């Protein structure tokens, strides 16, 4: 699983490019999650994404259903896959003395390209790491592109096996559709996390849903209210300044003009400031665990409304 809990420590994003990656979840593999604010949900609520969530958003590329298979993967990669430089079908062409080296090509000839930088042509480029892909393919249930790795094998096995020997739980697991709770929640509250311009606005709308659905007779509507109440509670327990800074980083990182490098640089500058801030110092002295959401409430600001935009912009401008 994965979750981002720095706002519950009085900190912002670590400088690894999350403000660039999270707004673009689902884009690489054209997944359904690309249509919903899953990244904003994870950033502001500390939602713990499980294996299905990670694959369905592109945070992970393959789903492996058994720890035993992970051991097989490690063994195969360690012993049966040759090093990268040895992978290939073609030998390097011989070069005679004084012969012009025509294997060099200029990378990026057009505007914005890397002018002057030369890249050596590799005839084996398309063959490298194929062995790694084959190993992953052979032990995975499915991948982030939606491809079922073992679908044809499972279908043939179920055709030949005795139905009376298959337990109900196993049959349900084999036939169960792929689903991501994170995507479902982001879809249900898309208007809040994608269109609301302030963090306190998100919290207020979640609390309204929680209040209005509390007495509903429909179990699904009551569950929706319970989820909204839980999300609002987690957001209110985080450091107000940290949560607003993270929200601002996400908004800036989602712009088309941003790059991974520019987001990482901004995150680094912000985190440096947060590490010497009063909120992180208070949390560190409290002894509260870093995974305990809501375990510490002694923040500099009592609520999100107490944090001014000037404070947030001051941190981002340093």
PDB file of C-alpha atoms in Angstrom:
ATOM      1  CA  UNK A   1       0.000   0.000   0.000  1.00  0.00           C
ATOM      2  CA  UNK A   2       0.957   3.662  -0.294  1.00  0.00           C
ATOM      3  CA  UNK A   3      -0.229   6.858   1.354  1.00  0.00           C
ATOM      4  CA  UNK A   4       1.138  10.354   1.804  1.00  0.00           C
ATOM      5  CA  UNK A   5       1.083  11.481   5.438  1.00  0.00           C
ATOM      6  CA  UNK A   6       3.445  14.463   5.569  1.00  0.00           C
ATOM      7  CA  UNK A   7       0.593  16.944   6.259  1.00  0.00           C
ATOM      8  CA  UNK A   8      -0.025  15.054   9.523  1.00  0.00           C
ATOM      9  CA  UNK A   9       3.572  15.833  10.517  1.00  0.00           C
ATOM     10  CA  UNK A  10       3.505  19.523   9.691  1.00  0.00           C
ATOM     11  CA  UNK A  11       5.331  18.955   6.390  1.00  0.00           C
ATOM     12  CA  UNK A  12       4.681  19.172   2.668  1.00  0.00           C
ATOM     13  CA  UNK A  13       5.587  16.833  -0.205  1.00  0.00           C
ATOM     14  CA  UNK A  14       9.034  15.291  -0.212  1.00  0.00           C
ATOM     15  CA  UNK A  15      10.894  16.534  -3.320  1.00  0.00           C
ATOM     16  CA  UNK A  16      10.196  13.525  -5.519  1.00  0.00           C
ATOM     17  CA  UNK A  17       7.738  15.080  -7.967  1.00  0.00           C
ATOM     18  CA  UNK A  18       4.408  14.083  -6.414  1.00  0.00           C
ATOM     19  CA  UNK A  19       2.827  17.415  -7.357  1.00  0.00           C
ATOM     20  CA  UNK A  20       3.530  16.456 -10.970  1.00  0.00           C
ATOM     21  CA  UNK A  21       2.687  12.733 -10.790  1.00  0.00           C
ATOM     22  CA  UNK A  22      -0.523  12.789  -8.720  1.00  0.00           C
ATOM     23  CA  UNK A  23      -2.498  15.211 -10.947  1.00  0.00           C
ATOM     24  CA  UNK A  24      -1.685  12.933 -13.894  1.00  0.00           C
ATOM     25  CA  UNK A  25      -2.687   9.553 -12.488  1.00  0.00           C
ATOM     26  CA  UNK A  26      -4.149   7.299 -15.162  1.00  0.00           C
ATOM     27  CA  UNK A  27      -2.773   9.330 -18.058  1.00  0.00           C
ATOM     28  CA  UNK A  28       0.046   7.011 -19.108  1.00  0.00           C
ATOM     29  CA  UNK A  29      -2.198   3.963 -19.613  1.00  0.00           C
ATOM     30  CA  UNK A  30      -5.371   5.915 -20.515  1.00  0.00           C
ATOM     31  CA  UNK A  31      -7.232   4.570 -17.517  1.00  0.00           C
ATOM     32  CA  UNK A  32     -10.607   5.538 -16.100  1.00  0.00           C
ATOM     33  CA  UNK A  33      -8.831   7.112 -13.125  1.00  0.00           C
ATOM     34  CA  UNK A  34      -7.585   9.887 -15.430  1.00  0.00           C
ATOM     35  CA  UNK A  35     -11.139  11.300 -15.455  1.00  0.00           C
ATOM     36  CA  UNK A  36     -11.306  11.745 -11.671  1.00  0.00           C
ATOM     37  CA  UNK A  37      -9.247  13.638  -9.032  1.00  0.00           C
ATOM     38  CA  UNK A  38      -7.704  10.530  -7.450  1.00  0.00           C
ATOM     39  CA  UNK A  39      -4.386  12.300  -6.915  1.00  0.00           C
ATOM     40  CA  UNK A  40      -5.976  15.203  -5.055  1.00  0.00           C
ATOM     41  CA  UNK A  41      -7.930  12.738  -2.907  1.00  0.00           C
ATOM     42  CA  UNK A  42      -4.726  10.930  -1.922  1.00  0.00           C
ATOM     43  CA  UNK A  43      -2.787  14.147  -1.325  1.00  0.00           C
ATOM     44  CA  UNK A  44      -5.364  15.826   0.935  1.00  0.00           C
ATOM     45  CA  UNK A  45      -6.805  12.893   2.899  1.00  0.00           C
ATOM     46  CA  UNK A  46      -3.894  10.489   3.361  1.00  0.00           C
ATOM     47  CA  UNK A  47      -5.971   7.793   1.650  1.00  0.00           C
ATOM     48  CA  UNK A  48      -4.192   4.435   1.791  1.00  0.00           C
ATOM     49  CA  UNK A  49      -4.100   3.021  -1.729  1.00  0.00           C
ATOM     50  CA  UNK A  50      -4.054  -0.762  -1.986  1.00  0.00           C
ATOM     51  CA  UNK A  51      -2.670  -2.866  -4.828  1.00  0.00           C
ATOM     52  CA  UNK A  52      -5.796  -2.502  -6.980  1.00  0.00           C
ATOM     53  CA  UNK A  53      -5.792   1.284  -6.500  1.00  0.00           C
ATOM     54  CA  UNK A  54      -2.140   1.495  -7.491  1.00  0.00           C
ATOM     55  CA  UNK A  55      -2.537  -0.545 -10.681  1.00  0.00           C
ATOM     56  CA  UNK A  56      -5.777   1.171 -11.699  1.00  0.00           C
ATOM     57  CA  UNK A  57      -4.121   4.595 -11.403  1.00  0.00           C
ATOM     58  CA  UNK A  58      -0.771   3.697 -12.938  1.00  0.00           C
ATOM     59  CA  UNK A  59       1.207   4.019  -9.699  1.00  0.00           C
ATOM     60  CA  UNK A  60       2.044   0.341 -10.238  1.00  0.00           C
ATOM     61  CA  UNK A  61       2.357  -1.393 -13.596  1.00  0.00           C
ATOM     62  CA  UNK A  62       1.565  -5.041 -12.707  1.00  0.00           C
ATOM     63  CA  UNK A  63      -0.544  -6.874 -10.141  1.00  0.00           C
ATOM     64  CA  UNK A  64       0.981 -10.007  -8.605  1.00  0.00           C
ATOM     65  CA  UNK A  65      -1.487 -11.904  -6.419  1.00  0.00           C
ATOM     66  CA  UNK A  66       0.903 -13.983  -4.300  1.00  0.00           C
ATOM     67  CA  UNK A  67       4.037 -13.245  -2.213  1.00  0.00           C
ATOM     68  CA  UNK A  68       5.428 -16.525  -3.519  1.00  0.00           C
ATOM     69  CA  UNK A  69       5.478 -15.106  -7.023  1.00  0.00           C
ATOM     70  CA  UNK A  70       7.499 -12.135  -5.802  1.00  0.00           C
ATOM     71  CA  UNK A  71      10.194 -14.598  -4.744  1.00  0.00           C
ATOM     72  CA  UNK A  72      10.059 -16.175  -8.184  1.00  0.00           C
ATOM     73  CA  UNK A  73      10.399 -12.731  -9.774  1.00  0.00           C
ATOM     74  CA  UNK A  74      13.453 -11.906  -7.661  1.00  0.00           C
ATOM     75  CA  UNK A  75      15.070 -15.233  -8.486  1.00  0.00           C
ATOM     76  CA  UNK A  76      14.410 -14.901 -12.217  1.00  0.00           C
ATOM     77  CA  UNK A  77      15.724 -11.342 -12.387  1.00  0.00           C
ATOM     78  CA  UNK A  78      18.770 -12.260 -10.335  1.00  0.00           C
ATOM     79  CA  UNK A  79      19.842 -15.413 -12.149  1.00  0.00           C
ATOM     80  CA  UNK A  80      18.118 -15.841 -15.511  1.00  0.00           C
ATOM     81  CA  UNK A  81      18.068 -12.315 -16.933  1.00  0.00           C
ATOM     82  CA  UNK A  82      21.399 -11.218 -18.378  1.00  0.00           C
ATOM     83  CA  UNK A  83      22.723  -7.694 -17.727  1.00  0.00           C
ATOM     84  CA  UNK A  84      21.327  -4.875 -19.846  1.00  0.00           C
ATOM     85  CA  UNK A  85      24.490  -4.361 -21.909  1.00  0.00           C
ATOM     86  CA  UNK A  86      24.475  -8.063 -22.873  1.00  0.00           C
ATOM     87  CA  UNK A  87      20.879  -8.115 -24.094  1.00  0.00           C
ATOM     88  CA  UNK A  88      20.512  -8.061 -27.857  1.00  0.00           C
ATOM     89  CA  UNK A  89      20.604 -10.037 -31.083  1.00  0.00           C
ATOM     90  CA  UNK A  90      23.029  -8.003 -33.186  1.00  0.00           C
ATOM     91  CA  UNK A  91      26.710  -7.576 -32.637  1.00  0.00           C
ATOM     92  CA  UNK A  92      28.221  -4.120 -32.680  1.00  0.00           C
ATOM     93  CA  UNK A  93      29.455  -3.224 -36.153  1.00  0.00           C
ATOM     94  CA  UNK A  94      33.203  -3.224 -36.589  1.00  0.00           C
ATOM     95  CA  UNK A  95      34.863   0.079 -37.331  1.00  0.00           C
ATOM     96  CA  UNK A  96      38.019   0.223 -39.430  1.00  0.00           C
ATOM     97  CA  UNK A  97      40.800   2.675 -38.753  1.00  0.00           C
ATOM     98  CA  UNK A  98      39.969   6.090 -40.190  1.00  0.00           C
ATOM     99  CA  UNK A  99      36.388   5.100 -41.018  1.00  0.00           C
ATOM    100  CA  UNK A 100      33.724   7.701 -40.269  1.00  0.00           C
ATOM    101  CA  UNK A 101      31.512   6.712 -37.341  1.00  0.00           C
ATOM    102  CA  UNK A 102      28.009   6.795 -38.848  1.00  0.00           C
ATOM    103  CA  UNK A 103      26.390   5.206 -35.811  1.00  0.00           C
ATOM    104  CA  UNK A 104      26.187   8.616 -34.094  1.00  0.00           C
ATOM    105  CA  UNK A 105      22.949  10.533 -34.578  1.00  0.00           C
ATOM    106  CA  UNK A 106      22.055  13.985 -33.315  1.00  0.00           C
ATOM    107  CA  UNK A 107      19.338  13.842 -30.684  1.00  0.00           C
ATOM    108  CA  UNK A 108      16.520  16.366 -31.030  1.00  0.00           C
ATOM    109  CA  UNK A 109      17.048  18.251 -34.243  1.00  0.00           C
ATOM    110  CA  UNK A 110      13.993  20.506 -33.996  1.00  0.00           C
ATOM    111  CA  UNK A 111      13.157  23.459 -31.764  1.00  0.00           C
ATOM    112  CA  UNK A 112      13.645  22.612 -28.131  1.00  0.00           C
ATOM    113  CA  UNK A 113      15.780  19.583 -28.931  1.00  0.00           C
ATOM    114  CA  UNK A 114      19.142  18.798 -27.363  1.00  0.00           C
ATOM    115  CA  UNK A 115      21.226  20.481 -30.034  1.00  0.00           C
ATOM    116  CA  UNK A 116      24.823  19.430 -30.164  1.00  0.00           C
ATOM    117  CA  UNK A 117      24.273  16.319 -28.073  1.00  0.00           C
ATOM    118  CA  UNK A 118      24.986  13.114 -29.964  1.00  0.00           C
ATOM    119  CA  UNK A 119      23.499   9.755 -29.170  1.00  0.00           C
ATOM    120  CA  UNK A 120      25.013   6.514 -30.378  1.00  0.00           C
ATOM    121  CA  UNK A 121      22.671   4.360 -32.443  1.00  0.00           C
ATOM    122  CA  UNK A 122      21.893   1.068 -30.689  1.00  0.00           C
ATOM    123  CA  UNK A 123      20.744  -1.710 -33.083  1.00  0.00           C
ATOM    124  CA  UNK A 124      19.615  -3.783 -30.086  1.00  0.00           C
ATOM    125  CA  UNK A 125      17.545  -1.052 -28.437  1.00  0.00           C
ATOM    126  CA  UNK A 126      14.192  -2.741 -29.095  1.00  0.00           C
ATOM    127  CA  UNK A 127      15.430  -6.069 -27.709  1.00  0.00           C
ATOM    128  CA  UNK A 128      16.727  -4.826 -24.377  1.00  0.00           C
ATOM    129  CA  UNK A 129      14.663  -5.547 -21.247  1.00  0.00           C
ATOM    130  CA  UNK A 130      12.333  -7.829 -23.238  1.00  0.00           C
ATOM    131  CA  UNK A 131      13.338 -10.639 -20.880  1.00  0.00           C
ATOM    132  CA  UNK A 132      12.313  -8.519 -17.881  1.00  0.00           C
ATOM    133  CA  UNK A 133       8.935  -7.815 -19.481  1.00  0.00           C
ATOM    134  CA  UNK A 134       8.434 -11.508 -20.221  1.00  0.00           C
ATOM    135  CA  UNK A 135       9.119 -12.470 -16.599  1.00  0.00           C
ATOM    136  CA  UNK A 136       6.659  -9.858 -15.307  1.00  0.00           C
ATOM    137  CA  UNK A 137       4.078 -10.966 -17.849  1.00  0.00           C
ATOM    138  CA  UNK A 138       4.375 -14.612 -16.838  1.00  0.00           C
ATOM    139  CA  UNK A 139       3.673 -14.079 -13.113  1.00  0.00           C
ATOM    140  CA  UNK A 140       1.218 -11.142 -13.168  1.00  0.00           C
ATOM    141  CA  UNK A 141      -2.562 -11.375 -13.001  1.00  0.00           C
ATOM    142  CA  UNK A 142      -3.033  -8.137 -14.959  1.00  0.00           C
ATOM    143  CA  UNK A 143      -1.253  -4.902 -15.744  1.00  0.00           C
ATOM    144  CA  UNK A 144      -2.059  -1.190 -15.654  1.00  0.00           C
ATOM    145  CA  UNK A 145      -3.102  -1.131 -19.315  1.00  0.00           C
ATOM    146  CA  UNK A 146      -6.007  -3.428 -18.433  1.00  0.00           C
ATOM    147  CA  UNK A 147      -4.590  -6.539 -20.033  1.00  0.00           C
ATOM    148  CA  UNK A 148      -5.510  -9.780 -18.277  1.00  0.00           C
ATOM    149  CA  UNK A 149      -2.293 -11.805 -18.332  1.00  0.00           C
ATOM    150  CA  UNK A 150      -3.752 -15.194 -17.460  1.00  0.00           C
ATOM    151  CA  UNK A 151      -7.262 -14.836 -18.834  1.00  0.00           C
ATOM    152  CA  UNK A 152      -6.933 -17.486 -21.559  1.00  0.00           C
ATOM    153  CA  UNK A 153      -5.133 -19.892 -19.208  1.00  0.00           C
ATOM    154  CA  UNK A 154      -7.781 -19.488 -16.494  1.00  0.00           C
ATOM    155  CA  UNK A 155     -10.585 -20.008 -18.997  1.00  0.00           C
ATOM    156  CA  UNK A 156      -9.059 -23.266 -20.227  1.00  0.00           C
ATOM    157  CA  UNK A 157      -8.428 -24.503 -16.673  1.00  0.00           C
ATOM    158  CA  UNK A 158     -12.010 -23.775 -15.631  1.00  0.00           C
ATOM    159  CA  UNK A 159     -13.302 -25.630 -18.709  1.00  0.00           C
ATOM    160  CA  UNK A 160     -11.404 -28.770 -17.757  1.00  0.00           C
ATOM    161  CA  UNK A 161     -11.749 -28.769 -13.965  1.00  0.00           C
ATOM    162  CA  UNK A 162     -14.497 -30.347 -11.895  1.00  0.00           C
ATOM    163  CA  UNK A 163     -16.770 -27.479 -10.662  1.00  0.00           C
ATOM    164  CA  UNK A 164     -17.472 -29.367  -7.450  1.00  0.00           C
ATOM    165  CA  UNK A 165     -13.784 -29.058  -6.490  1.00  0.00           C
ATOM    166  CA  UNK A 166     -13.679 -25.258  -6.719  1.00  0.00           C
ATOM    167  CA  UNK A 167     -14.480 -23.455  -3.456  1.00  0.00           C
ATOM    168  CA  UNK A 168     -16.996 -20.616  -3.599  1.00  0.00           C
ATOM    169  CA  UNK A 169     -14.393 -18.104  -2.395  1.00  0.00           C
ATOM    170  CA  UNK A 170     -11.950 -19.103  -5.139  1.00  0.00           C
ATOM    171  CA  UNK A 171     -14.662 -18.945  -7.795  1.00  0.00           C
ATOM    172  CA  UNK A 172     -15.628 -15.450  -6.648  1.00  0.00           C
ATOM    173  CA  UNK A 173     -12.026 -14.277  -6.754  1.00  0.00           C
ATOM    174  CA  UNK A 174     -11.486 -15.587 -10.269  1.00  0.00           C
ATOM    175  CA  UNK A 175     -14.702 -14.026 -11.592  1.00  0.00           C
ATOM    176  CA  UNK A 176     -14.661 -10.796  -9.568  1.00  0.00           C
ATOM    177  CA  UNK A 177     -14.328  -7.607 -11.648  1.00  0.00           C
ATOM    178  CA  UNK A 178     -11.343  -5.351 -11.116  1.00  0.00           C
ATOM    179  CA  UNK A 179     -12.234  -2.369  -8.990  1.00  0.00           C
ATOM    180  CA  UNK A 180     -10.474   0.516  -7.263  1.00  0.00           C
ATOM    181  CA  UNK A 181     -12.011   2.021  -4.151  1.00  0.00           C
ATOM    182  CA  UNK A 182      -9.900   5.153  -4.620  1.00  0.00           C
ATOM    183  CA  UNK A 183     -11.304   5.701  -8.121  1.00  0.00           C
ATOM    184  CA  UNK A 184     -14.844   5.086  -6.864  1.00  0.00           C
ATOM    185  CA  UNK A 185     -14.468   7.643  -4.049  1.00  0.00           C
ATOM    186  CA  UNK A 186     -12.845  10.205  -6.348  1.00  0.00           C
ATOM    187  CA  UNK A 187     -15.697   9.742  -8.825  1.00  0.00           C
ATOM    188  CA  UNK A 188     -18.323  10.178  -6.098  1.00  0.00           C
ATOM    189  CA  UNK A 189     -16.757  13.399  -4.805  1.00  0.00           C
ATOM    190  CA  UNK A 190     -15.245  14.661  -8.066  1.00  0.00           C
ATOM    191  CA  UNK A 191     -17.005  18.024  -7.829  1.00  0.00           C
ATOM    192  CA  UNK A 192     -15.404  18.665  -4.439  1.00  0.00           C
ATOM    193  CA  UNK A 193     -11.809  17.644  -5.070  1.00  0.00           C
ATOM    194  CA  UNK A 194     -11.547  18.797  -8.701  1.00  0.00           C
ATOM    195  CA  UNK A 195     -13.580  22.003  -8.841  1.00  0.00           C
ATOM    196  CA  UNK A 196     -13.467  23.432  -5.316  1.00  0.00           C
ATOM    197  CA  UNK A 197     -10.758  26.106  -5.183  1.00  0.00           C
ATOM    198  CA  UNK A 198     -10.089  26.025  -1.429  1.00  0.00           C
ATOM    199  CA  UNK A 199      -9.289  23.228   1.011  1.00  0.00           C
ATOM    200  CA  UNK A 200     -11.806  24.495   3.564  1.00  0.00           C
ATOM    201  CA  UNK A 201     -14.419  24.450   0.788  1.00  0.00           C
ATOM    202  CA  UNK A 202     -13.710  20.755   0.191  1.00  0.00           C
ATOM    203  CA  UNK A 203     -14.081  19.996   3.901  1.00  0.00           C
ATOM    204  CA  UNK A 204     -17.347  21.933   4.195  1.00  0.00           C
ATOM    205  CA  UNK A 205     -18.905  20.139   1.236  1.00  0.00           C
ATOM    206  CA  UNK A 206     -17.850  16.752   2.599  1.00  0.00           C
ATOM    207  CA  UNK A 207     -19.400  17.615   5.967  1.00  0.00           C
ATOM    208  CA  UNK A 208     -22.619  18.677   4.257  1.00  0.00           C
ATOM    209  CA  UNK A 209     -22.850  15.314   2.494  1.00  0.00           C
ATOM    210  CA  UNK A 210     -22.091  13.497   5.744  1.00  0.00           C
ATOM    211  CA  UNK A 211     -24.854  15.391   7.549  1.00  0.00           C
ATOM    212  CA  UNK A 212     -27.488  15.051   4.816  1.00  0.00           C
ATOM    213  CA  UNK A 213     -26.891  11.315   4.284  1.00  0.00           C
ATOM    214  CA  UNK A 214     -26.776  10.305   7.930  1.00  0.00           C
ATOM    215  CA  UNK A 215     -30.478   9.422   8.165  1.00  0.00           C
ATOM    216  CA  UNK A 216     -30.943   8.064   4.644  1.00  0.00           C
ATOM    217  CA  UNK A 217     -32.745   4.749   4.334  1.00  0.00           C
ATOM    218  CA  UNK A 218     -30.683   3.621   1.337  1.00  0.00           C
ATOM    219  CA  UNK A 219     -27.573   1.732   2.592  1.00  0.00           C
ATOM    220  CA  UNK A 220     -25.457   3.062  -0.275  1.00  0.00           C
ATOM    221  CA  UNK A 221     -26.360   6.662   0.532  1.00  0.00           C
ATOM    222  CA  UNK A 222     -25.581   6.111   4.210  1.00  0.00           C
ATOM    223  CA  UNK A 223     -22.225   4.603   3.262  1.00  0.00           C
ATOM    224  CA  UNK A 224     -21.528   7.643   1.080  1.00  0.00           C
ATOM    225  CA  UNK A 225     -22.179   9.874   4.076  1.00  0.00           C
ATOM    226  CA  UNK A 226     -19.884   7.798   6.288  1.00  0.00           C
ATOM    227  CA  UNK A 227     -17.061   7.997   3.737  1.00  0.00           C
ATOM    228  CA  UNK A 228     -17.515  11.771   3.455  1.00  0.00           C
ATOM    229  CA  UNK A 229     -17.425  12.158   7.243  1.00  0.00           C
ATOM    230  CA  UNK A 230     -14.245  10.075   7.482  1.00  0.00           C
ATOM    231  CA  UNK A 231     -12.487  12.087   4.755  1.00  0.00           C
ATOM    232  CA  UNK A 232     -13.482  15.409   6.358  1.00  0.00           C
ATOM    233  CA  UNK A 233     -12.293  14.214   9.758  1.00  0.00           C
ATOM    234  CA  UNK A 234      -8.885  13.198   8.398  1.00  0.00           C
ATOM    235  CA  UNK A 235      -8.431  16.509   6.623  1.00  0.00           C
ATOM    236  CA  UNK A 236      -9.347  18.484   9.734  1.00  0.00           C
ATOM    237  CA  UNK A 237      -6.826  16.539  11.800  1.00  0.00           C
ATOM    238  CA  UNK A 238      -3.922  17.418   9.493  1.00  0.00           C
ATOM    239  CA  UNK A 239      -1.748  20.490   9.905  1.00  0.00           C
ATOM    240  CA  UNK A 240      -3.841  23.313   8.372  1.00  0.00           C
ATOM    241  CA  UNK A 241      -0.840  25.123   6.888  1.00  0.00           C
ATOM    242  CA  UNK A 242       0.628  21.903   5.436  1.00  0.00           C
ATOM    243  CA  UNK A 243      -2.670  20.905   3.866  1.00  0.00           C
ATOM    244  CA  UNK A 244      -3.085  24.290   2.194  1.00  0.00           C
ATOM    245  CA  UNK A 245       0.501  24.226   0.932  1.00  0.00           C
ATOM    246  CA  UNK A 246       0.032  20.714  -0.502  1.00  0.00           C
ATOM    247  CA  UNK A 247      -3.190  21.808  -2.199  1.00  0.00           C
ATOM    248  CA  UNK A 248      -1.391  24.786  -3.742  1.00  0.00           C
ATOM    249  CA  UNK A 249       1.466  22.559  -4.945  1.00  0.00           C
ATOM    250  CA  UNK A 250      -1.040  20.234  -6.586  1.00  0.00           C
ATOM    251  CA  UNK A 251      -2.763  23.116  -8.355  1.00  0.00           C
ATOM    252  CA  UNK A 252       0.540  24.475  -9.658  1.00  0.00           C
ATOM    253  CA  UNK A 253       1.839  21.046 -10.655  1.00  0.00           C
ATOM    254  CA  UNK A 254      -1.266  20.266 -12.702  1.00  0.00           C
ATOM    255  CA  UNK A 255      -0.540  23.025 -15.222  1.00  0.00           C
ATOM    256  CA  UNK A 256       0.489  21.925 -18.701  1.00  0.00           C
ATOM    257  CA  UNK A 257       3.599  24.091 -18.578  1.00  0.00           C
ATOM    258  CA  UNK A 258       5.007  22.204 -15.570  1.00  0.00           C
ATOM    259  CA  UNK A 259       7.644  19.475 -15.755  1.00  0.00           C
ATOM    260  CA  UNK A 260       8.757  16.841 -13.289  1.00  0.00           C
ATOM    261  CA  UNK A 261      11.948  18.815 -12.680  1.00  0.00           C
ATOM    262  CA  UNK A 262      10.170  22.111 -12.014  1.00  0.00           C
ATOM    263  CA  UNK A 263       7.806  20.438  -9.546  1.00  0.00           C
ATOM    264  CA  UNK A 264      10.656  18.699  -7.729  1.00  0.00           C
ATOM    265  CA  UNK A 265      12.533  21.980  -7.406  1.00  0.00           C
ATOM    266  CA  UNK A 266       9.468  23.728  -5.996  1.00  0.00           C
ATOM    267  CA  UNK A 267       8.796  20.865  -3.577  1.00  0.00           C
ATOM    268  CA  UNK A 268      12.390  20.990  -2.352  1.00  0.00           C
ATOM    269  CA  UNK A 269      12.235  24.714  -1.613  1.00  0.00           C
ATOM    270  CA  UNK A 270       8.900  24.375   0.172  1.00  0.00           C
ATOM    271  CA  UNK A 271       9.983  21.353   2.229  1.00  0.00           C
ATOM    272  CA  UNK A 272      13.138  23.144   3.385  1.00  0.00           C
ATOM    273  CA  UNK A 273      10.959  25.907   4.780  1.00  0.00           C
ATOM    274  CA  UNK A 274       8.492  23.486   6.382  1.00  0.00           C
ATOM    275  CA  UNK A 275      11.276  21.537   8.106  1.00  0.00           C
ATOM    276  CA  UNK A 276      12.305  24.621  10.083  1.00  0.00           C
ATOM    277  CA  UNK A 277       8.708  25.640  10.718  1.00  0.00           C
ATOM    278  CA  UNK A 278       6.867  25.693  14.024  1.00  0.00           C
ATOM    279  CA  UNK A 279       4.366  22.983  13.078  1.00  0.00           C
ATOM    280  CA  UNK A 280       6.970  20.313  12.339  1.00  0.00           C
ATOM    281  CA  UNK A 281       8.852  21.194  15.530  1.00  0.00           C
ATOM    282  CA  UNK A 282       5.674  20.808  17.591  1.00  0.00           C
ATOM    283  CA  UNK A 283       4.857  17.454  16.023  1.00  0.00           C
ATOM    284  CA  UNK A 284       8.420  16.137  16.415  1.00  0.00           C
ATOM    285  CA  UNK A 285       8.465  17.000  20.132  1.00  0.00           C
ATOM    286  CA  UNK A 286       5.082  15.347  20.708  1.00  0.00           C
ATOM    287  CA  UNK A 287       6.357  11.816  20.033  1.00  0.00           C
ATOM    288  CA  UNK A 288       3.242  10.973  17.995  1.00  0.00           C
ATOM    289  CA  UNK A 289       3.782   8.305  15.327  1.00  0.00           C
ATOM    290  CA  UNK A 290       4.076   9.470  11.750  1.00  0.00           C
ATOM    291  CA  UNK A 291       1.359   7.025  10.675  1.00  0.00           C
ATOM    292  CA  UNK A 292      -1.163   8.191  13.285  1.00  0.00           C
ATOM    293  CA  UNK A 293      -3.656  10.425  11.495  1.00  0.00           C
ATOM    294  CA  UNK A 294      -5.339  12.613  14.075  1.00  0.00           C
ATOM    295  CA  UNK A 295      -2.965  11.675  16.880  1.00  0.00           C
ATOM    296  CA  UNK A 296      -1.617  15.226  17.142  1.00  0.00           C
ATOM    297  CA  UNK A 297      -3.717  18.413  17.143  1.00  0.00           C
ATOM    298  CA  UNK A 298      -1.373  21.037  18.596  1.00  0.00           C
ATOM    299  CA  UNK A 299      -0.787  22.903  15.349  1.00  0.00           C
ATOM    300  CA  UNK A 300       0.080  26.583  15.079  1.00  0.00           C
ATOM    301  CA  UNK A 301      -3.283  27.261  13.399  1.00  0.00           C
ATOM    302  CA  UNK A 302      -6.433  25.838  14.938  1.00  0.00           C
ATOM    303  CA  UNK A 303      -8.287  25.446  11.638  1.00  0.00           C
ATOM    304  CA  UNK A 304      -7.910  25.829   7.891  1.00  0.00           C
ATOM    305  CA  UNK A 305      -9.692  29.179   7.999  1.00  0.00           C
ATOM    306  CA  UNK A 306      -6.945  30.594  10.214  1.00  0.00           C
ATOM    307  CA  UNK A 307      -4.329  30.090   7.468  1.00  0.00           C
ATOM    308  CA  UNK A 308      -4.094  33.095   5.172  1.00  0.00           C
ATOM    309  CA  UNK A 309      -3.228  32.985   1.492  1.00  0.00           C
ATOM    310  CA  UNK A 310      -0.286  35.290   2.202  1.00  0.00           C
ATOM    311  CA  UNK A 311       1.247  32.661   4.505  1.00  0.00           C
ATOM    312  CA  UNK A 312       0.958  30.007   1.829  1.00  0.00           C
ATOM    313  CA  UNK A 313       2.367  32.236  -0.898  1.00  0.00           C
ATOM    314  CA  UNK A 314       5.246  33.289   1.340  1.00  0.00           C
ATOM    315  CA  UNK A 315       6.321  29.653   1.709  1.00  0.00           C
ATOM    316  CA  UNK A 316       6.013  28.990  -2.009  1.00  0.00           C
ATOM    317  CA  UNK A 317       7.972  32.107  -2.947  1.00  0.00           C
ATOM    318  CA  UNK A 318      11.063  31.282  -0.867  1.00  0.00           C
TER     319      UNK A 318
END
